[in-house]
JSON list of C-alpha atoms in Angstrom, two decimals:
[
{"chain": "I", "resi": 1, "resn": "UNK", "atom": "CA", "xyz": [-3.87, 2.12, 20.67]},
{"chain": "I", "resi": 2, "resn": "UNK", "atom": "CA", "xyz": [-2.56, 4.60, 18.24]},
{"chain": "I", "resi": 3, "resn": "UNK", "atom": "CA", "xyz": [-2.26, 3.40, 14.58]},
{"chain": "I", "resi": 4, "resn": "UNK", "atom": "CA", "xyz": [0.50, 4.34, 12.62]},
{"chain": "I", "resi": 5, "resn": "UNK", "atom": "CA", "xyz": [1.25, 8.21, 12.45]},
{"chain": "I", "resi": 6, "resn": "UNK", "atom": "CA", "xyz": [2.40, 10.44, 10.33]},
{"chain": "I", "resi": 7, "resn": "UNK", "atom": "CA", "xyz": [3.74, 14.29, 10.35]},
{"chain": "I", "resi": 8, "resn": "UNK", "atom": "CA", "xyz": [2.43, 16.65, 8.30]},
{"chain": "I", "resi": 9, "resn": "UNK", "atom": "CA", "xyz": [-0.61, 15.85, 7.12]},
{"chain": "I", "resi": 10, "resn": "UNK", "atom": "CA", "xyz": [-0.01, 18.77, 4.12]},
{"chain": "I", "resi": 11, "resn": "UNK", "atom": "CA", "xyz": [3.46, 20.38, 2.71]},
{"chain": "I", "resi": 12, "resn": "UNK", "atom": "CA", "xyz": [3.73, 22.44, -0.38]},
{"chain": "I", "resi": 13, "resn": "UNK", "atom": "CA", "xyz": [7.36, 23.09, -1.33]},
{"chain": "I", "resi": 14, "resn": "UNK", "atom": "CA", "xyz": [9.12, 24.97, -4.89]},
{"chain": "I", "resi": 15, "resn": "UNK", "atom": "CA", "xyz": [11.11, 23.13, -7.35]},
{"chain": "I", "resi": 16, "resn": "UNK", "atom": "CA", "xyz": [14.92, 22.36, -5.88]},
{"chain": "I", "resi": 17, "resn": "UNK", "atom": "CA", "xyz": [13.99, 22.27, -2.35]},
{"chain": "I", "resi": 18, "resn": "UNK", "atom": "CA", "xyz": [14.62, 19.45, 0.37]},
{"chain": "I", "resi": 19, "resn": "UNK", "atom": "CA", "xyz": [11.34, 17.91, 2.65]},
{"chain": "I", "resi": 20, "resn": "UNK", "atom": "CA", "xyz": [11.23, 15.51, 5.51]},
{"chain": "I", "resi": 21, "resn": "UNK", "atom": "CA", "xyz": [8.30, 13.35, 6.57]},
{"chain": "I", "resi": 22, "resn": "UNK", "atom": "CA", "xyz": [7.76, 11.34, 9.48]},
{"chain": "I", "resi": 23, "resn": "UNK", "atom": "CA", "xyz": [6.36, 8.51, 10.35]},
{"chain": "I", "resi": 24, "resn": "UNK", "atom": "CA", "xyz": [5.61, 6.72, 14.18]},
{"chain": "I", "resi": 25, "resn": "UNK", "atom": "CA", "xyz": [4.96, 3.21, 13.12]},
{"chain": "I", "resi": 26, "resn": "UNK", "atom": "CA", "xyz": [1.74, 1.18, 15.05]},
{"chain": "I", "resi": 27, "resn": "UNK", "atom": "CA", "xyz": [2.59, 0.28, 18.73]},
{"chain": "I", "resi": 28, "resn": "UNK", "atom": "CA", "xyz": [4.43, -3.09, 18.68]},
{"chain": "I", "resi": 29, "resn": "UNK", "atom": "CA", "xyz": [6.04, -2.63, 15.15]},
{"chain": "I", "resi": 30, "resn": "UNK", "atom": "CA", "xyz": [9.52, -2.68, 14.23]},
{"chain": "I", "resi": 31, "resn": "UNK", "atom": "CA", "xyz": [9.57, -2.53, 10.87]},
{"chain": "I", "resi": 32, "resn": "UNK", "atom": "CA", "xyz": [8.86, 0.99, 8.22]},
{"chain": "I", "resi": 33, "resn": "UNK", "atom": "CA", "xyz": [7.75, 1.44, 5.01]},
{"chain": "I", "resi": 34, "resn": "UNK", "atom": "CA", "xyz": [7.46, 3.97, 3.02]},
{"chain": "I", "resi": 35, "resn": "UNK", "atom": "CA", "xyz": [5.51, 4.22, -0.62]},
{"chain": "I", "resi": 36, "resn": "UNK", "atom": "CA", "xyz": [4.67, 7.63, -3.16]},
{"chain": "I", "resi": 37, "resn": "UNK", "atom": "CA", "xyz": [0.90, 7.63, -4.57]},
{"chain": "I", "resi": 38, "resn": "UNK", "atom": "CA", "xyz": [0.57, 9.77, -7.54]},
{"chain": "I", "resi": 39, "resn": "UNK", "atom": "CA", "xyz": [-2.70, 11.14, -8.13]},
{"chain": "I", "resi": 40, "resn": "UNK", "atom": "CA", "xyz": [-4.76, 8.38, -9.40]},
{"chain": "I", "resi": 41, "resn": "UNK", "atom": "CA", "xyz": [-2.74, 5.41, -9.35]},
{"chain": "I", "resi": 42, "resn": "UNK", "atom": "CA", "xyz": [-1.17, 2.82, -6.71]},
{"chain": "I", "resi": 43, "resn": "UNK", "atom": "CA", "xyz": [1.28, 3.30, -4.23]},
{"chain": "I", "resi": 44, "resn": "UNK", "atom": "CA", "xyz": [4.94, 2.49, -5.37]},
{"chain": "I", "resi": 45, "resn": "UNK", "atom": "CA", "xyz": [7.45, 1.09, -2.88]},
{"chain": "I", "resi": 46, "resn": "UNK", "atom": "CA", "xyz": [10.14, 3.57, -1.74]},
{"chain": "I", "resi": 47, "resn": "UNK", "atom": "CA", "xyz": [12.29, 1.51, 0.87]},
{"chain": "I", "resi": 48, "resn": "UNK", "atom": "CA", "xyz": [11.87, -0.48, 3.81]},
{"chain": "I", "resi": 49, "resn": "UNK", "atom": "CA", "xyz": [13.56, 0.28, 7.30]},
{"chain": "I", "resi": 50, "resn": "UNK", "atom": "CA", "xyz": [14.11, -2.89, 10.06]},
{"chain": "I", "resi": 51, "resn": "UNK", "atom": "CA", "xyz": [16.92, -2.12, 12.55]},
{"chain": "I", "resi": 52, "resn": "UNK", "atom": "CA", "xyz": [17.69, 1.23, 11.56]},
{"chain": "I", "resi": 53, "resn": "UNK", "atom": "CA", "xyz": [19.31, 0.06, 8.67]},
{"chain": "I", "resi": 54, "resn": "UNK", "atom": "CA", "xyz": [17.99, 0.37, 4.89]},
{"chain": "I", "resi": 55, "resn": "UNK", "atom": "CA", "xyz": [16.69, -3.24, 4.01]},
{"chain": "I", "resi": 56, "resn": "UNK", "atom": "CA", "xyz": [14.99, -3.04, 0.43]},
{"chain": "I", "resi": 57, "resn": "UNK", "atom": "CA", "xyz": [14.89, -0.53, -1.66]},
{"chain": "I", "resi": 58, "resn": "UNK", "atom": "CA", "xyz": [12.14, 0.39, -5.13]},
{"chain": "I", "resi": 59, "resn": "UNK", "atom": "CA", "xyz": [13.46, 2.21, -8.29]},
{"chain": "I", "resi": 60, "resn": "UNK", "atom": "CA", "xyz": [13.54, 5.45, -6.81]},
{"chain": "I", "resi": 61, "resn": "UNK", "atom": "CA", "xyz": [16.88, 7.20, -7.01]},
{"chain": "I", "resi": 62, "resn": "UNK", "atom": "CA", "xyz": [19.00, 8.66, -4.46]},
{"chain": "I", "resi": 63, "resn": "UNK", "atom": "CA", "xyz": [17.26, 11.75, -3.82]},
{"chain": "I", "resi": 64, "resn": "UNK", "atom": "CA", "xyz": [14.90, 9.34, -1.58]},
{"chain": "I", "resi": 65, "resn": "UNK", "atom": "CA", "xyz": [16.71, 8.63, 1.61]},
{"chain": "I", "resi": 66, "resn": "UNK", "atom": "CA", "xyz": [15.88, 7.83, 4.75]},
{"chain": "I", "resi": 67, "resn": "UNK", "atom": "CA", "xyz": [16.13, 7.06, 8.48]},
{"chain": "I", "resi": 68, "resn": "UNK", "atom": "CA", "xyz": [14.88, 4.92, 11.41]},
{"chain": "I", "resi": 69, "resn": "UNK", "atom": "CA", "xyz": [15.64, 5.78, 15.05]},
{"chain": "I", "resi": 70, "resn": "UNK", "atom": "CA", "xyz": [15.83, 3.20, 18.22]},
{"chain": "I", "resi": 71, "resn": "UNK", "atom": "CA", "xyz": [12.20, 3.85, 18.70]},
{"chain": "I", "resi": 72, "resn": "UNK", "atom": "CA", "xyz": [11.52, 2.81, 15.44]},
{"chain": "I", "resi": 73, "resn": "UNK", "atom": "CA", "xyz": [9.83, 5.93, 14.11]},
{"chain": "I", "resi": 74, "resn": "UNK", "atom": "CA", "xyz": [11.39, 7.59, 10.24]},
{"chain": "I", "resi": 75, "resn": "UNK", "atom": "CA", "xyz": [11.94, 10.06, 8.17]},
{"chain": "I", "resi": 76, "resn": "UNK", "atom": "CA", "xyz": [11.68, 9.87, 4.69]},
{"chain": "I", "resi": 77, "resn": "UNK", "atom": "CA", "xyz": [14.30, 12.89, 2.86]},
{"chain": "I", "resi": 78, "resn": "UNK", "atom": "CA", "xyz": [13.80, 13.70, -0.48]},
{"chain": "I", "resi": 79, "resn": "UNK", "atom": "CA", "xyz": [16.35, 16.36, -2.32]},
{"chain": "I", "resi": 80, "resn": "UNK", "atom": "CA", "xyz": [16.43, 18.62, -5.31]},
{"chain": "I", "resi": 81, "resn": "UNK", "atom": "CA", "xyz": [12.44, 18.39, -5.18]},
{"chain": "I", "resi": 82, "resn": "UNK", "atom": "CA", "xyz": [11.11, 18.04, -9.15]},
{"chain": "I", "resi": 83, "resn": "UNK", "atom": "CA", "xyz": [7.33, 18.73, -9.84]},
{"chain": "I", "resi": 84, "resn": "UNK", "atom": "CA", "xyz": [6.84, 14.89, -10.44]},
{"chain": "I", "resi": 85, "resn": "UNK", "atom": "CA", "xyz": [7.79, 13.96, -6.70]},
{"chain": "I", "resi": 86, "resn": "UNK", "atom": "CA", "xyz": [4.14, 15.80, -5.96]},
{"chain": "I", "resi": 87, "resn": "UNK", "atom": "CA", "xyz": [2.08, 12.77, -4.55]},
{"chain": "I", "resi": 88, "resn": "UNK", "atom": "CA", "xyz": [0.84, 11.26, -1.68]},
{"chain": "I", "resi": 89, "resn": "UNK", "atom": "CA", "xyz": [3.77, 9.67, 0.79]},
{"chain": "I", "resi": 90, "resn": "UNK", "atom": "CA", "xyz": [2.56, 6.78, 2.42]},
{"chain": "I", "resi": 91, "resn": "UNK", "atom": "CA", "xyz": [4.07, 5.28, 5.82]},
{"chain": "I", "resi": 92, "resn": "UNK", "atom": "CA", "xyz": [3.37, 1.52, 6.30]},
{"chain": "I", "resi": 93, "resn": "UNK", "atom": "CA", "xyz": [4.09, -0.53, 9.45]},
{"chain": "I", "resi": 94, "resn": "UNK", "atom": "CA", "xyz": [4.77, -4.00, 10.39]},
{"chain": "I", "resi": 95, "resn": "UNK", "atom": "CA", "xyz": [6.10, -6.53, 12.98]},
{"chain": "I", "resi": 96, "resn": "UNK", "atom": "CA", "xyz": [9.74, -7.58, 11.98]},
{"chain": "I", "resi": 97, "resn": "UNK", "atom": "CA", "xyz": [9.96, -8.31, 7.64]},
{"chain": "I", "resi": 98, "resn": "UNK", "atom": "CA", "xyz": [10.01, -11.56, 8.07]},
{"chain": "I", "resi": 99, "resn": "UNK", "atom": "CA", "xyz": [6.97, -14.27, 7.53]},
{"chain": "I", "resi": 100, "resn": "UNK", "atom": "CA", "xyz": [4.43, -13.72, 4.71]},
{"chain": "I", "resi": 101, "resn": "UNK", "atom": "CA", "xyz": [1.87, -13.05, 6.81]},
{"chain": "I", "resi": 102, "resn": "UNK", "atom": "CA", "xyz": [2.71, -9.85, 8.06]},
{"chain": "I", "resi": 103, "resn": "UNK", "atom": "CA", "xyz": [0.37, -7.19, 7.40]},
{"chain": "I", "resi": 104, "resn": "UNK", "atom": "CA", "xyz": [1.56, -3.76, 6.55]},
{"chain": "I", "resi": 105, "resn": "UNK", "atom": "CA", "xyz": [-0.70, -0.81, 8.41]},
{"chain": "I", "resi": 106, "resn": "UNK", "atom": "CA", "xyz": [-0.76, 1.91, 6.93]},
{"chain": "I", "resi": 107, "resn": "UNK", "atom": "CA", "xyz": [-1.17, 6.08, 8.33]},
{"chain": "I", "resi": 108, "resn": "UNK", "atom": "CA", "xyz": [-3.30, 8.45, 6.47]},
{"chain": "I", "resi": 109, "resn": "UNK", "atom": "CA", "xyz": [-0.36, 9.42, 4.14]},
{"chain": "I", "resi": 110, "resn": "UNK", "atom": "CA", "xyz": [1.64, 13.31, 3.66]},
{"chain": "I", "resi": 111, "resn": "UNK", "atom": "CA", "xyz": [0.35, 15.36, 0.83]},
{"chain": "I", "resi": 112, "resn": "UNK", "atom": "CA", "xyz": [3.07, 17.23, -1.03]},
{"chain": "I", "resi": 113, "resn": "UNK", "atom": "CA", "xyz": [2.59, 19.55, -3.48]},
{"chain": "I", "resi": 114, "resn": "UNK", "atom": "CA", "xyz": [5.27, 20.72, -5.24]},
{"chain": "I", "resi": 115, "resn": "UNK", "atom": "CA", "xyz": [5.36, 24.14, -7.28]},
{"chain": "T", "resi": 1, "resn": "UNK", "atom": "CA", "xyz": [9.51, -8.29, -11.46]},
{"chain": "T", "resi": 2, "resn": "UNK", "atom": "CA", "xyz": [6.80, -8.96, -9.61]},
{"chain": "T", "resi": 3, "resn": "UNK", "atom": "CA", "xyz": [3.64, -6.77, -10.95]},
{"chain": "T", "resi": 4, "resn": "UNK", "atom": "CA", "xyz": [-0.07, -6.45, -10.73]},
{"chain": "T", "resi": 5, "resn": "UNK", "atom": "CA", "xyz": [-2.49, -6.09, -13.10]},
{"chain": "T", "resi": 6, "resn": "UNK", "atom": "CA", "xyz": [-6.33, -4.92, -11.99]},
{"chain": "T", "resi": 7, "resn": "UNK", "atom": "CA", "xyz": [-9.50, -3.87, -14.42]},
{"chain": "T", "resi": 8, "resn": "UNK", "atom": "CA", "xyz": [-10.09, -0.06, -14.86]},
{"chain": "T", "resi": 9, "resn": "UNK", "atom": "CA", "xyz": [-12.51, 2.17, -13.30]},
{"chain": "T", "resi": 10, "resn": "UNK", "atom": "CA", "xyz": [-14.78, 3.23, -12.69]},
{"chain": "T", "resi": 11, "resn": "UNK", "atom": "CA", "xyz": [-16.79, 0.86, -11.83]},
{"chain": "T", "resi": 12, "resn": "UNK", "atom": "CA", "xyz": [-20.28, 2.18, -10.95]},
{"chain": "T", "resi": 13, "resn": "UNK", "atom": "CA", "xyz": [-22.84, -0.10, -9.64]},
{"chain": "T", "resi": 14, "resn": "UNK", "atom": "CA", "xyz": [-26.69, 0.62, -8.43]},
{"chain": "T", "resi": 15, "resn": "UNK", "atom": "CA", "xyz": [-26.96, -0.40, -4.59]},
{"chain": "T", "resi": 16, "resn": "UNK", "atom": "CA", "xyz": [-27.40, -4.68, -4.03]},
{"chain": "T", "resi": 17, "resn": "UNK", "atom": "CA", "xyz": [-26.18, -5.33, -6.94]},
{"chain": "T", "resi": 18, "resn": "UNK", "atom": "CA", "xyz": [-22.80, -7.92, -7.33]},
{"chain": "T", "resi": 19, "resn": "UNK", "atom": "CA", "xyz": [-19.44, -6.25, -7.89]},
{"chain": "T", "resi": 20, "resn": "UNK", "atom": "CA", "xyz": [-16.17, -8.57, -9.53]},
{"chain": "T", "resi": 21, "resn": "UNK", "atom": "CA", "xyz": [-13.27, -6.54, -9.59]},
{"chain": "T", "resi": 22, "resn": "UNK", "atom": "CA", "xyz": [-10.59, -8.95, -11.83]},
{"chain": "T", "resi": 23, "resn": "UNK", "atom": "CA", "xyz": [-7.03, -8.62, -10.51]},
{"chain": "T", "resi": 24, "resn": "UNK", "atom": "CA", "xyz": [-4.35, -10.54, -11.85]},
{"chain": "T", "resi": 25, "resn": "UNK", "atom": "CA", "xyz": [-0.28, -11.12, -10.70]},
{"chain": "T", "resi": 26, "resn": "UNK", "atom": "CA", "xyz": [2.97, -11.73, -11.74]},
{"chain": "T", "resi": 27, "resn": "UNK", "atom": "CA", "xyz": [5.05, -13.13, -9.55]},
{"chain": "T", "resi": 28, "resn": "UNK", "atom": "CA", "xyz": [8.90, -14.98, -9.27]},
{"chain": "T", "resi": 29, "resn": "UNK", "atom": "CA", "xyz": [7.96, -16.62, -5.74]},
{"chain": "T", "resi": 30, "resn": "UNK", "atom": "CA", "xyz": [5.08, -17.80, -4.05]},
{"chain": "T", "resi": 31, "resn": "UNK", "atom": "CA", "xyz": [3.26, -14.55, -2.73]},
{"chain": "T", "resi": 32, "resn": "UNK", "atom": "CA", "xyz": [0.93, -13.29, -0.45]},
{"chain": "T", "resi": 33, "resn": "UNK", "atom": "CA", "xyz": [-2.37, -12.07, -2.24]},
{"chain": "T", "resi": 34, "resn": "UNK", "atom": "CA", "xyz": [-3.90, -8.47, -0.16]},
{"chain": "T", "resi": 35, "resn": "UNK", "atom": "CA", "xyz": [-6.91, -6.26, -1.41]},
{"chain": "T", "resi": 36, "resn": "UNK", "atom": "CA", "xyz": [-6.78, -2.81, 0.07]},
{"chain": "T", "resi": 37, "resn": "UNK", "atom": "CA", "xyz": [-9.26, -0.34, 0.29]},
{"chain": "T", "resi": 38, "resn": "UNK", "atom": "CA", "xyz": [-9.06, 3.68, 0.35]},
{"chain": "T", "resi": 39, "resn": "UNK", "atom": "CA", "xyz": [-12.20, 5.22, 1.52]},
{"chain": "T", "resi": 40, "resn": "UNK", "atom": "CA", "xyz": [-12.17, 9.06, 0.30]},
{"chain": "T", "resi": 41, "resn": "UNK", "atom": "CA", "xyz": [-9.74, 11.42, 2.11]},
{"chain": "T", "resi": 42, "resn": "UNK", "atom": "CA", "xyz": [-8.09, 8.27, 4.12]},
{"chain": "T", "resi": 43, "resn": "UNK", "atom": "CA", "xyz": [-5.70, 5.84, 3.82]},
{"chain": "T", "resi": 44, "resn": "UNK", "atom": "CA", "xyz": [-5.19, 2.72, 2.91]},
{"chain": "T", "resi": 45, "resn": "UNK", "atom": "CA", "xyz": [-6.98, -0.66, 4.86]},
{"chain": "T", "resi": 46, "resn": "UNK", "atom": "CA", "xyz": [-6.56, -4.33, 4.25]},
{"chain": "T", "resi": 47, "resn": "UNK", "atom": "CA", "xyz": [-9.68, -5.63, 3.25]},
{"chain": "T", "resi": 48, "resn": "UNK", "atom": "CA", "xyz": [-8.68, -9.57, 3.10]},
{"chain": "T", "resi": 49, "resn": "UNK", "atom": "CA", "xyz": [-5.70, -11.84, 2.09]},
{"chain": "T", "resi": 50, "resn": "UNK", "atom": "CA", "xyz": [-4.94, -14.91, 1.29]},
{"chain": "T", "resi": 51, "resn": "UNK", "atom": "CA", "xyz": [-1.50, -17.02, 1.49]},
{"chain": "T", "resi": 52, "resn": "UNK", "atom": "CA", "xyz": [-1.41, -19.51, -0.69]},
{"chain": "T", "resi": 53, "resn": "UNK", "atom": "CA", "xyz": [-3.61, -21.63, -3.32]},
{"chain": "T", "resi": 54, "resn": "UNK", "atom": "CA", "xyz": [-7.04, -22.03, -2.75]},
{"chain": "T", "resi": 55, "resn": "UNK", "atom": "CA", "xyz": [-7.35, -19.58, 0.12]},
{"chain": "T", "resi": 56, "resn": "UNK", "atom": "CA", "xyz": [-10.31, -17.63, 0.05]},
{"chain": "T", "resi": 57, "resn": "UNK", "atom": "CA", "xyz": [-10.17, -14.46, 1.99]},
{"chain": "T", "resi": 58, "resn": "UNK", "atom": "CA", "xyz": [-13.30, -12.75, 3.63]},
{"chain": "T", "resi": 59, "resn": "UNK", "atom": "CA", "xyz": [-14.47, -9.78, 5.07]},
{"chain": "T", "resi": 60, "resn": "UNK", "atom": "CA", "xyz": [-17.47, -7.27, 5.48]},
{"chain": "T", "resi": 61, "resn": "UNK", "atom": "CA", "xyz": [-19.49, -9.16, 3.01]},
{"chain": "T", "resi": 62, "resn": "UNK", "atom": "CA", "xyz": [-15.97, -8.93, 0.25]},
{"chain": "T", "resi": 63, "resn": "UNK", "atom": "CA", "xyz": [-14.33, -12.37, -1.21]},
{"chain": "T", "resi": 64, "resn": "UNK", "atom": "CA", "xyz": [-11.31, -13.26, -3.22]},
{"chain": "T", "resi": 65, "resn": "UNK", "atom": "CA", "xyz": [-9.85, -16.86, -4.08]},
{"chain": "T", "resi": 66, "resn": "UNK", "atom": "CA", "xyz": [-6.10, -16.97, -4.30]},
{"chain": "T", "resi": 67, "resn": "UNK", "atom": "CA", "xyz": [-6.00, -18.89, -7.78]},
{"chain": "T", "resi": 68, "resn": "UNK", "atom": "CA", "xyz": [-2.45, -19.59, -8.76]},
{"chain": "T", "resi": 69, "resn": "UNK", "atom": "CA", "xyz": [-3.51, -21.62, -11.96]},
{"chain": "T", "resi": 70, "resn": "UNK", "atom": "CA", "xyz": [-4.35, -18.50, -13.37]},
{"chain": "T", "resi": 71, "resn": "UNK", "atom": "CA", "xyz": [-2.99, -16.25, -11.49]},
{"chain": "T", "resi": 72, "resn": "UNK", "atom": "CA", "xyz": [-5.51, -14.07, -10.26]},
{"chain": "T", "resi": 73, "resn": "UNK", "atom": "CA", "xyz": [-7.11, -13.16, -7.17]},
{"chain": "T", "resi": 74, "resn": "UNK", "atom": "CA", "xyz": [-10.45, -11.46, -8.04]},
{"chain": "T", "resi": 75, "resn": "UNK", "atom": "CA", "xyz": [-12.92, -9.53, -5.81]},
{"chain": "T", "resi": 76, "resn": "UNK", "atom": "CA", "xyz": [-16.42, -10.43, -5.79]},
{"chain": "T", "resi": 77, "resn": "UNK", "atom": "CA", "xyz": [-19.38, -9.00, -3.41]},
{"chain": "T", "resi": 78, "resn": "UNK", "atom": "CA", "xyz": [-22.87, -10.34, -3.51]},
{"chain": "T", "resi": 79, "resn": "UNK", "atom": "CA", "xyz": [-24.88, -7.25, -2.82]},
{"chain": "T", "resi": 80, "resn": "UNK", "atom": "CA", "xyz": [-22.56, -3.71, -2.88]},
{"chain": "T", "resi": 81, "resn": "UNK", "atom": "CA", "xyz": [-24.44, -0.83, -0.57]},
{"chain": "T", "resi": 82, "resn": "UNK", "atom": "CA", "xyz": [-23.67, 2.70, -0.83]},
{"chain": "T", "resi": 83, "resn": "UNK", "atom": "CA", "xyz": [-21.03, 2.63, 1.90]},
{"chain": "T", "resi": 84, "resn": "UNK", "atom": "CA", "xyz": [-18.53, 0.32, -0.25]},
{"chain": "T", "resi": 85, "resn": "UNK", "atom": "CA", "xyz": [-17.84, 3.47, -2.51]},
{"chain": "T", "resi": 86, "resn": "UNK", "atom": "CA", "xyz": [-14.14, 3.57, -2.42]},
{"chain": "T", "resi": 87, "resn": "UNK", "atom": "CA", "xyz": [-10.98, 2.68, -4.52]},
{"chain": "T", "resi": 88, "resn": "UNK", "atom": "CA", "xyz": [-9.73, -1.08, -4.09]},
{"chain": "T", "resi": 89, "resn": "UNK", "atom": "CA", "xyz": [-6.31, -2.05, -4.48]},
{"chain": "T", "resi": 90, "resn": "UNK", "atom": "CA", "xyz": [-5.30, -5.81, -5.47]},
{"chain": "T", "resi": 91, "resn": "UNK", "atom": "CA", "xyz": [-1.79, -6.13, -3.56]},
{"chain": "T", "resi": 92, "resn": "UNK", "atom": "CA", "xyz": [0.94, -8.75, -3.25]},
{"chain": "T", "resi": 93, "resn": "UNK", "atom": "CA", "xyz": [3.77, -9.18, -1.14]},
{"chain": "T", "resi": 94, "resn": "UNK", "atom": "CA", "xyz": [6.68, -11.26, -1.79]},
{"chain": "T", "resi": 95, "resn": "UNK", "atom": "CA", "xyz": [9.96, -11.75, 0.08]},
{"chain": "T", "resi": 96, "resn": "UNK", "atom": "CA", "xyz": [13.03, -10.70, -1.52]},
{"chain": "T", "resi": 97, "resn": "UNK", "atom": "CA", "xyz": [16.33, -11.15, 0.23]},
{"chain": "T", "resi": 98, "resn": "UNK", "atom": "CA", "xyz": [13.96, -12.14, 3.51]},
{"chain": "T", "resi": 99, "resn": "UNK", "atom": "CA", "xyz": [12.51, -8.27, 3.73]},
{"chain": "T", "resi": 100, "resn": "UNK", "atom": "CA", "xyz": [9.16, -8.09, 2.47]},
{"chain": "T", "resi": 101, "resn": "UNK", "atom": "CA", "xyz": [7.67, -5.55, -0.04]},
{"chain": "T", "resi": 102, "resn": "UNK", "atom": "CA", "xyz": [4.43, -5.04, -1.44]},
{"chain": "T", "resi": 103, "resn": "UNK", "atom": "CA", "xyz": [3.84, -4.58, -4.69]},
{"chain": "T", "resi": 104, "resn": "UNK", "atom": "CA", "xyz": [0.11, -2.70, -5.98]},
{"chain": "T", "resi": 105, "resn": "UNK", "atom": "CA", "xyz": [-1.81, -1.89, -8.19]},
{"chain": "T", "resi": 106, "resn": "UNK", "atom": "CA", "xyz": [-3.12, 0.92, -9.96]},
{"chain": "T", "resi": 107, "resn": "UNK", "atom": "CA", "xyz": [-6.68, 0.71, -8.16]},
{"chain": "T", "resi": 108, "resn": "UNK", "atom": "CA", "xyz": [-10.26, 0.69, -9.36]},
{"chain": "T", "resi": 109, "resn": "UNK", "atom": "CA", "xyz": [-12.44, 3.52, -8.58]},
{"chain": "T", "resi": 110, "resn": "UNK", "atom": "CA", "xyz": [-16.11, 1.57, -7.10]},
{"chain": "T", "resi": 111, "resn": "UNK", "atom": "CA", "xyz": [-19.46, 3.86, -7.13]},
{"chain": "T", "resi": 112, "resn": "UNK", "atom": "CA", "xyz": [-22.72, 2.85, -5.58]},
{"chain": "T", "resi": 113, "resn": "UNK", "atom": "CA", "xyz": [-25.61, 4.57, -6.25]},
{"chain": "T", "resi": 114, "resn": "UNK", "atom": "CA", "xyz": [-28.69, 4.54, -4.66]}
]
């Protein structure tokens, strides 16, 4: 059973430029997250994806957007790259958002670097 | 908001010798209590959890008592070995709106030397 996925493992982009990750959530999931790890400290929620739709959302601003498809995979967009959106992109999955139980498994994570 | 605060590292310890990392929470509801674990190079794995007061979540040798007197939900080990080097995240996840989001935080950096 594959664990959760995610596409590329590395990306370096410039200032002002536009990158997509993606993510194939854990067999059996339905539900996406996505968080940014700067170097050195913990990962902050981006947004949450159940149903294709948007369903929470962290202080990040617009720039951050993103998508689910039927099969549940995402992307995570992010536009008008700045240096400080260098980091470590996380992609957590879990079964449906509801419960307190569920636990969030997370891929290996996308390293961008931008310049 | 919700938040979590967690000591410093790094935290370097000789091998068998008992690790407490202190992790403390803020919180509006009643959340779940998570400590993650980031070997070098990989990403993150749930260590243990806990759900609500007086749980005490175990695994691989770790422990951590959901306490919500004081709010805090620290990790102790009896004897660390070598192979526990890593950085440990206290978590917590609370429901807002129904959708659940996780909230970290910054990590503590464990060493174990020989």
């Amino acid at each position: 059973d594959a664990g959760v996925t995610q596409s590329p493992t590395h990306l370096i982009k410039t200032r002002g430029q536009q990158v997509t990750l993606r993510c194939s959530p854990k067999s059996g999931h339905d539900t996406v997250s996505w968080y940014q790890q700067a170097l050195g400290q913990g990962p902050q929620f981006i947004f949450q994806y159940y149903e294709e739709e948007e369903r929470q959302r962290g202080n990040f601003p617009d720039r951050f957007s993103g998508h689910q498809f039927p099969n549940y995979s995402s992307e995570l967009n992010v536009n008008a790259l700045l240096l400080g959106d260098s980091a470590l992109y996380l992609c957590a999955s879990s079964l449906n958002p509801g419960g307190r139980m569920n636990e969030q498994f997370f891929g290996p994570g996308t390293r961008l670097t931008v310049l | 908001g919700d938040s979590v605060t967690q000591m410093e590292g790094p935290v370097t310890l000789s091998e068998e010798a008992c690790l407490t990392i202190n992790c403390t929470y803020t919180a509006t509801g009643y959340p779940s209590l998570f400590w993650y674990v980031q070997y070098p190079g990989e990403g993150l794995q749930l260590l243990l959890k806990a759900t609500k007061a007086d749980d005490k979540g175990s695994n691989k040798g770790f422990e951590a008592t959901y306490r919500k007197e004081t709010t805090s939900f620290h990790l102790e080990k009896g004897s660390v070995q070598v192979s526990d080097s890593a950085v440990y995240f206290c978590a917590l996840s609370d429901r807002g709106g129904g959708y659940q989001k996780v909230t970290f935080g910054t990590g503590t950096k464990l060493q174990v030397i020989p």
